[in-house]
Amino acid sequence: MDYRVLSSLSKSIIPFSLILLLYIFPVASTAATTTSKAFNLSTITFEQGYSPLFSDFNIERSPDDRSFRLLLNRFSGSGVISTDYYNYGFFSASIKLPAIYTAGIVVAFYTSNVDTFEKNHDELDIEFLGNVNGQPWRFQTNLYGNGSVSRGREERYRMWFDPSKEFHQYSILWTPKNIIFYVDETPIREVNRNPTMRGDFPSKPMSLYATIWDASSWATNGGKVKVNYKYEPFATELKDLVLEGCIVDPIEQISSTNCTDRIAKLLAKDYSNITTERRKSMKHFREKYMYYSYCYDNIRYPVPPPECVIVQSERDLFKDSGRLRQRMKFGGSHSPRKNRSRRSSRRRNKVADGGSSKSSQRGSAAAM
């Protein structure tokens, strides 16, 4: 999406009459695109569901209002919030992340009610963590219920694509029964409500947030690498905006008949149930791309939290710290070819010189 409509059109060879028409009626070229690819969902405009959260001078809305960009520069990050609270729902957007040097940057897509319930808030997180130049983005999911921030339930993953080169849809399903995180139509994590979780399962109405901000203190290599504003501004773009759920007053929390009907419809949706094929895809993702899970962190949790379902094929991949036994291999555009060649050359020379090769201790690349 080009946010500078006039400049991009003026450089084209489109007849002037068509340029004038597009300028006067900018929505006409995209008005038909009202569904997202994943799950064939109906999408909304920014005006229909969002408002600025902070630094509106760093928020750029497209001419048709169906997408927007969040900017981070040396002055500030930026963020938006849904204009309503939802009592359960499905929240989704296609997102493209900043490219080049992204160390210290966090892009977050999450639900929360911290502004209303400061000491006992609920939260469902998808957080994208920037990295040093040449290394891929990583991301993590987490959940809190009733202010249970001391009992973090985070999982961390790599991606099988470059999220700065193309859009992918990220979604959070939240129902009274379960929580599912999606990348496109692939479920990557499922949390089924366990009665012994009690208040740790998010249950109060929440808003949807999207933010970009400077997290130099912890996001990359434990805070050792900071945001480099030589490469500013950093921009993340969101489109295919979806907010489905029952709108409620967060204080009164009145469960009307309408909400009961909306929740029933939510539970009947395609995305609320993991099919056999999607479960296979989730298993593949988790065994290939997950590099930390709190459920397998026996140092932190000698007894796994009640919602944890121990999958032996996953458990075998992790040490008692919840980290991988073997370092995750990189490939494709994320791993610089020149560096790989240099490392291969050093290994060949070492063998040629009669040296012995030893395997180094391997663990998770990301800081806790």
Coordinates of C-alpha atoms in Angstrom, one line a residue:
M1 CA 0.0 0.0 0.0
D2 CA 1.4 3.3 -1.1
Y3 CA 0.7 6.0 1.5
R4 CA 1.9 8.8 -0.8
V5 CA -0.8 8.4 -3.4
L6 CA -0.2 11.5 -5.5
S7 CA 3.6 11.1 -5.8
S8 CA 3.3 7.4 -6.8
L9 CA 0.6 8.1 -9.4
S10 CA 2.3 11.1 -10.9
K11 CA 5.3 8.9 -11.8
S12 CA 3.2 6.3 -13.7
I13 CA 2.0 6.5 -17.3
I14 CA -1.6 6.2 -16.3
P15 CA -3.8 8.6 -18.3
F16 CA -4.5 11.9 -16.4
S17 CA -8.2 11.3 -16.3
L18 CA -7.7 8.0 -14.5
I19 CA -5.3 9.7 -12.1
L20 CA -7.8 12.4 -11.3
L21 CA -10.5 9.7 -10.8
L22 CA -8.4 7.7 -8.4
Y23 CA -7.5 10.9 -6.5
I24 CA -11.1 11.9 -6.1
F25 CA -12.3 8.4 -5.3
P26 CA -9.4 6.6 -3.6
V27 CA -11.5 3.9 -2.1
A28 CA -12.9 2.7 -5.4
S29 CA -9.8 0.7 -6.2
T30 CA -9.8 -1.3 -3.0
A31 CA -13.4 -1.1 -1.7
A32 CA -14.1 -4.7 -2.9
T33 CA -11.2 -6.1 -0.8
T34 CA -13.1 -6.5 2.4
T35 CA -12.1 -10.0 3.4
S36 CA -8.7 -11.4 4.6
K37 CA -7.3 -14.5 3.1
A38 CA -7.0 -16.4 6.3
F39 CA -10.4 -17.9 7.3
N40 CA -12.2 -15.6 4.8
L41 CA -12.9 -13.0 7.5
S42 CA -14.7 -9.7 7.1
T43 CA -12.3 -6.8 7.6
I44 CA -12.9 -3.3 8.9
T45 CA -11.4 0.2 8.4
F46 CA -9.3 1.9 11.0
E47 CA -12.1 4.3 11.8
Q48 CA -14.5 1.5 12.4
G49 CA -12.5 -0.2 15.1
Y50 CA -9.4 1.7 16.2
S51 CA -8.1 5.0 17.7
P52 CA -4.6 6.3 18.4
L53 CA -3.1 5.1 21.7
F54 CA 0.0 7.3 21.8
S55 CA 2.2 9.4 19.4
D56 CA -0.5 9.8 16.7
F57 CA 2.1 11.8 14.8
N58 CA 3.9 8.5 14.1
I59 CA 0.7 6.8 12.8
E60 CA 0.1 6.8 9.1
R61 CA -3.3 5.7 7.8
S62 CA -3.8 4.7 4.1
P63 CA -6.1 6.7 1.8
D64 CA -8.8 3.9 2.0
D65 CA -8.4 3.6 5.8
R66 CA -8.0 -0.2 5.6
S67 CA -4.4 -0.3 6.6
F68 CA -2.0 1.8 8.7
R69 CA 1.7 2.1 9.6
L70 CA 3.2 2.5 13.0
L71 CA 6.5 4.3 13.2
L72 CA 9.4 4.3 15.7
N73 CA 12.0 7.1 15.6
R74 CA 14.3 8.7 18.1
F75 CA 11.4 10.7 19.4
S76 CA 8.9 8.0 20.1
G77 CA 7.3 4.7 19.2
S78 CA 3.6 4.6 18.4
G79 CA 0.5 2.5 19.1
V80 CA -3.2 2.1 18.5
I81 CA -6.1 0.6 20.6
S82 CA -9.5 -0.8 19.7
T83 CA -12.2 1.7 20.5
D84 CA -14.2 -1.0 22.3
Y85 CA -13.7 -3.7 24.9
Y86 CA -14.6 -7.3 24.0
N87 CA -15.9 -10.1 26.1
Y88 CA -14.1 -12.9 24.2
G89 CA -13.4 -12.7 20.5
F90 CA -11.1 -13.2 17.5
F91 CA -8.5 -10.5 16.8
S92 CA -6.5 -10.6 13.6
A93 CA -4.3 -8.5 11.3
S94 CA -1.9 -9.0 8.4
I95 CA 1.4 -7.5 9.5
K96 CA 4.7 -6.7 7.8
L97 CA 7.6 -5.9 10.1
P98 CA 10.5 -3.4 9.8
A99 CA 13.5 -4.5 7.8
I100 CA 17.3 -4.0 7.9
Y101 CA 18.7 -3.3 11.5
T102 CA 15.9 -4.2 14.0
A103 CA 17.9 -4.9 17.2
G104 CA 16.1 -3.6 20.3
I105 CA 12.7 -3.2 18.5
V106 CA 9.5 -4.8 19.7
V107 CA 6.3 -4.9 17.7
A108 CA 3.4 -6.1 19.8
F109 CA -0.1 -7.3 18.8
Y110 CA -2.0 -8.1 21.9
T111 CA -5.2 -7.9 24.0
S112 CA -5.2 -6.3 27.5
N113 CA -7.3 -4.4 30.1
V114 CA -4.4 -3.0 32.1
D115 CA -5.8 0.6 31.8
T116 CA -9.0 -0.5 33.6
F117 CA -7.6 -3.2 35.9
E118 CA -4.2 -2.0 36.7
K119 CA -3.4 -4.4 39.5
N120 CA -5.2 -7.5 38.2
H121 CA -5.2 -7.2 34.5
D122 CA -5.5 -9.9 31.8
E123 CA -3.4 -10.1 28.7
L124 CA -2.8 -12.2 25.6
D125 CA 0.4 -11.3 23.7
I126 CA 2.1 -11.8 20.3
E127 CA 5.4 -9.9 20.5
F128 CA 7.9 -9.7 17.7
L129 CA 11.5 -9.3 18.8
G130 CA 14.0 -7.5 16.5
N131 CA 17.5 -8.8 16.0
V132 CA 21.0 -7.8 14.9
N133 CA 21.5 -7.2 11.1
G134 CA 21.4 -10.4 9.2
Q135 CA 19.7 -12.4 11.9
P136 CA 15.9 -13.1 11.7
W137 CA 13.0 -11.7 13.7
R138 CA 11.8 -14.0 16.5
F139 CA 8.4 -13.9 18.3
Q140 CA 6.8 -15.0 21.5
T141 CA 3.3 -15.6 22.8
N142 CA 2.3 -15.2 26.4
L143 CA -0.8 -14.9 28.6
Y144 CA -1.7 -13.4 32.0
G145 CA -4.9 -13.6 34.0
N146 CA -5.9 -11.6 37.0
G147 CA -2.5 -9.9 37.3
S148 CA -0.5 -13.1 37.3
V149 CA 2.6 -11.5 35.8
S150 CA 4.9 -13.5 38.2
R151 CA 3.7 -16.7 36.5
G152 CA 4.7 -15.9 32.9
R153 CA 3.6 -18.5 30.3
E154 CA 5.7 -17.5 27.4
E155 CA 6.8 -19.6 24.4
R156 CA 9.3 -18.4 21.8
Y157 CA 9.6 -19.2 18.2
R158 CA 11.5 -18.7 14.9
M159 CA 9.7 -18.1 11.6
W160 CA 9.8 -20.0 8.4
F161 CA 9.6 -16.8 6.3
D162 CA 11.0 -13.3 6.4
P163 CA 8.2 -11.2 8.0
S164 CA 9.8 -8.0 6.8
K165 CA 9.4 -8.9 3.1
E166 CA 5.7 -10.0 3.0
F167 CA 2.5 -9.8 5.0
H168 CA 1.4 -12.7 7.2
Q169 CA -1.8 -12.9 9.2
Y170 CA -1.4 -13.2 13.0
S171 CA -4.5 -14.0 15.1
I172 CA -5.6 -14.5 18.7
L173 CA -8.7 -16.5 19.5
W174 CA -10.0 -16.1 23.0
T175 CA -13.1 -18.0 24.2
P176 CA -14.4 -19.2 27.6
K177 CA -13.0 -22.6 26.7
N178 CA -9.6 -22.0 25.0
I179 CA -7.1 -19.7 23.5
I180 CA -5.4 -20.3 20.1
F181 CA -2.7 -18.3 18.5
Y182 CA -2.5 -18.5 14.7
V183 CA 0.0 -17.6 12.0
D184 CA -2.0 -17.4 8.8
E185 CA -4.2 -20.5 9.2
T186 CA -1.6 -22.5 11.1
P187 CA -2.4 -22.8 14.9
I188 CA 0.9 -22.5 16.7
R189 CA -0.3 -22.7 20.3
E190 CA -3.4 -23.8 22.1
V191 CA -4.3 -23.2 25.8
N192 CA -7.4 -25.1 27.0
R193 CA -9.0 -23.7 30.1
N194 CA -8.2 -25.9 33.1
P195 CA -10.4 -25.3 36.3
T196 CA -7.3 -25.3 38.5
M197 CA -6.0 -22.3 36.6
R198 CA -8.7 -20.3 38.3
G199 CA -8.1 -16.6 37.7
D200 CA -4.9 -17.2 35.7
F201 CA -7.2 -17.8 32.7
P202 CA -8.0 -14.3 31.1
S203 CA -11.7 -13.7 31.7
K204 CA -12.3 -9.9 31.9
P205 CA -13.2 -7.8 28.9
M206 CA -10.1 -6.6 26.9
S207 CA -9.2 -4.2 24.1
L208 CA -6.9 -5.0 21.2
Y209 CA -3.6 -3.1 20.9
A210 CA -0.9 -2.8 18.3
T211 CA 2.4 -1.0 19.2
I212 CA 6.0 -0.5 18.1
W213 CA 8.5 0.6 20.7
D214 CA 12.1 0.8 21.9
A215 CA 12.9 -2.2 24.1
S216 CA 16.6 -1.9 24.0
S217 CA 16.9 -2.9 27.7
W218 CA 15.9 -6.5 27.0
A219 CA 14.7 -7.4 23.5
T220 CA 18.0 -8.4 21.8
N221 CA 20.8 -10.4 23.4
G222 CA 19.5 -9.5 26.8
G223 CA 19.8 -5.8 26.2
K224 CA 23.3 -5.9 24.9
V225 CA 22.3 -4.5 21.5
K226 CA 20.3 -1.3 21.3
V227 CA 18.1 0.3 18.7
N228 CA 20.3 2.1 16.1
Y229 CA 18.5 5.3 15.1
K230 CA 20.8 5.7 12.2
Y231 CA 18.3 3.5 10.4
E232 CA 15.1 5.4 11.5
P233 CA 12.2 5.5 11.0
F234 CA 11.3 1.9 11.6
A235 CA 7.8 1.1 10.2
T236 CA 5.5 -1.8 10.7
E237 CA 2.4 -2.0 8.5
L238 CA -1.0 -3.6 9.4
K239 CA -3.9 -4.4 7.1
D240 CA -6.8 -7.0 6.9
L241 CA -8.1 -5.7 10.3
V242 CA -10.4 -8.0 12.1
L243 CA -12.2 -7.5 15.4
E244 CA -14.9 -10.1 16.1
G245 CA -16.5 -10.5 19.5
C246 CA -19.1 -9.1 21.9
I247 CA -18.6 -5.4 22.7
V248 CA -19.2 -4.7 26.4
D249 CA -18.6 -2.1 29.1
P250 CA -15.4 -3.2 30.9
I251 CA -16.7 -2.1 34.3
E252 CA -20.3 -3.3 34.3
Q253 CA -19.4 -6.6 32.4
I254 CA -23.1 -7.3 31.8
S255 CA -23.5 -10.7 30.1
S256 CA -26.5 -10.0 27.9
T257 CA -28.4 -12.5 25.8
N258 CA -26.7 -10.9 22.8
C259 CA -23.3 -11.7 24.3
T260 CA -24.3 -15.3 24.8
D261 CA -25.4 -15.5 21.2
R262 CA -22.1 -13.9 20.0
I263 CA -20.0 -16.3 22.1
A264 CA -22.0 -19.3 20.7
K265 CA -21.3 -18.0 17.1
L266 CA -17.6 -17.5 18.0
L267 CA -17.3 -21.1 19.2
A268 CA -19.0 -22.4 16.0
K269 CA -16.5 -20.6 13.7
D270 CA -13.9 -22.5 11.7
Y271 CA -11.0 -21.0 13.6
S272 CA -12.4 -22.1 17.0
N273 CA -11.7 -25.8 16.4
I274 CA -8.4 -27.3 15.4
T275 CA -9.0 -29.8 12.6
T276 CA -6.9 -32.9 12.2
E277 CA -4.9 -31.3 9.4
R278 CA -4.3 -28.2 11.3
R279 CA -3.2 -30.2 14.4
K280 CA -0.6 -31.9 12.2
S281 CA 0.6 -28.4 11.1
M282 CA 0.8 -27.2 14.7
K283 CA 2.8 -30.3 15.7
H284 CA 5.2 -29.6 12.8
F285 CA 5.6 -26.0 13.7
R286 CA 6.2 -26.6 17.4
E287 CA 8.7 -29.3 16.9
K288 CA 10.6 -27.3 14.2
Y289 CA 10.3 -23.7 15.2
M290 CA 9.7 -23.4 18.9
Y291 CA 12.9 -22.8 20.9
Y292 CA 11.5 -22.1 24.4
S293 CA 8.5 -23.3 26.3
Y294 CA 7.6 -22.6 30.0
C295 CA 5.9 -26.0 30.1
Y296 CA 9.3 -27.7 29.7
D297 CA 11.2 -25.3 32.0
N298 CA 11.5 -27.6 35.1
I299 CA 13.9 -25.2 36.7
R300 CA 11.4 -22.4 36.7
Y301 CA 8.4 -24.7 37.3
P302 CA 9.3 -28.0 38.9
V303 CA 5.6 -28.8 38.6
P304 CA 4.3 -27.7 35.2
P305 CA 1.4 -25.2 35.4
P306 CA -2.0 -27.0 35.2
E307 CA -2.8 -26.0 31.6
C308 CA 0.4 -27.6 30.2
V309 CA -0.1 -30.7 28.1
I310 CA 3.3 -32.5 27.9
V311 CA 3.8 -33.8 24.4
Q312 CA 6.7 -36.3 24.5
S313 CA 7.9 -35.6 21.0
E314 CA 8.3 -31.9 22.1
R315 CA 9.6 -32.7 25.5
D316 CA 12.5 -34.7 24.0
L317 CA 13.7 -31.6 22.2
F318 CA 14.2 -29.5 25.4
K319 CA 16.5 -29.4 28.3
D320 CA 15.2 -28.9 31.9
S321 CA 15.7 -25.1 31.3
G322 CA 13.0 -25.1 28.7
R323 CA 15.6 -24.4 26.0
L324 CA 16.4 -26.6 23.0
R325 CA 19.0 -29.3 23.4
Q326 CA 20.4 -28.4 20.0
R327 CA 20.7 -25.0 18.5
M328 CA 18.2 -24.2 15.9
K329 CA 19.7 -24.1 12.4
F330 CA 19.2 -21.1 10.1
G331 CA 18.7 -21.1 6.4
G332 CA 17.4 -19.1 3.5
S333 CA 17.6 -15.3 3.4
H334 CA 18.1 -15.1 7.2
S335 CA 21.5 -16.7 7.1
P336 CA 24.2 -14.7 5.2
R337 CA 25.7 -16.9 2.6
K338 CA 29.1 -15.2 2.9
N339 CA 29.4 -16.1 6.6
R340 CA 28.3 -19.7 6.0
S341 CA 31.0 -20.0 3.3
R342 CA 33.6 -18.6 5.7
R343 CA 32.7 -21.0 8.5
S344 CA 32.8 -23.9 6.1
S345 CA 36.2 -22.9 4.8
R346 CA 37.5 -22.7 8.4
R347 CA 36.2 -26.2 9.2
R348 CA 37.8 -27.6 6.0
N349 CA 41.2 -26.0 6.8
K350 CA 41.1 -27.3 10.4
V351 CA 40.4 -30.9 9.1
A352 CA 43.2 -30.5 6.5
D353 CA 45.6 -29.4 9.2
G354 CA 44.9 -32.5 11.2
G355 CA 42.9 -30.7 13.9
S356 CA 40.1 -32.4 15.7
S357 CA 36.6 -30.9 15.5
K358 CA 34.5 -30.6 18.7
S359 CA 30.9 -29.8 18.9
S360 CA 30.2 -26.7 21.0
Q361 CA 27.6 -26.6 23.7
R362 CA 24.4 -25.5 22.0
G363 CA 21.4 -23.7 23.5
S364 CA 18.8 -21.1 22.7
A365 CA 20.0 -18.0 20.8
A366 CA 17.6 -15.6 22.4
A367 CA 18.0 -14.1 25.8
M368 CA 15.4 -15.0 28.5

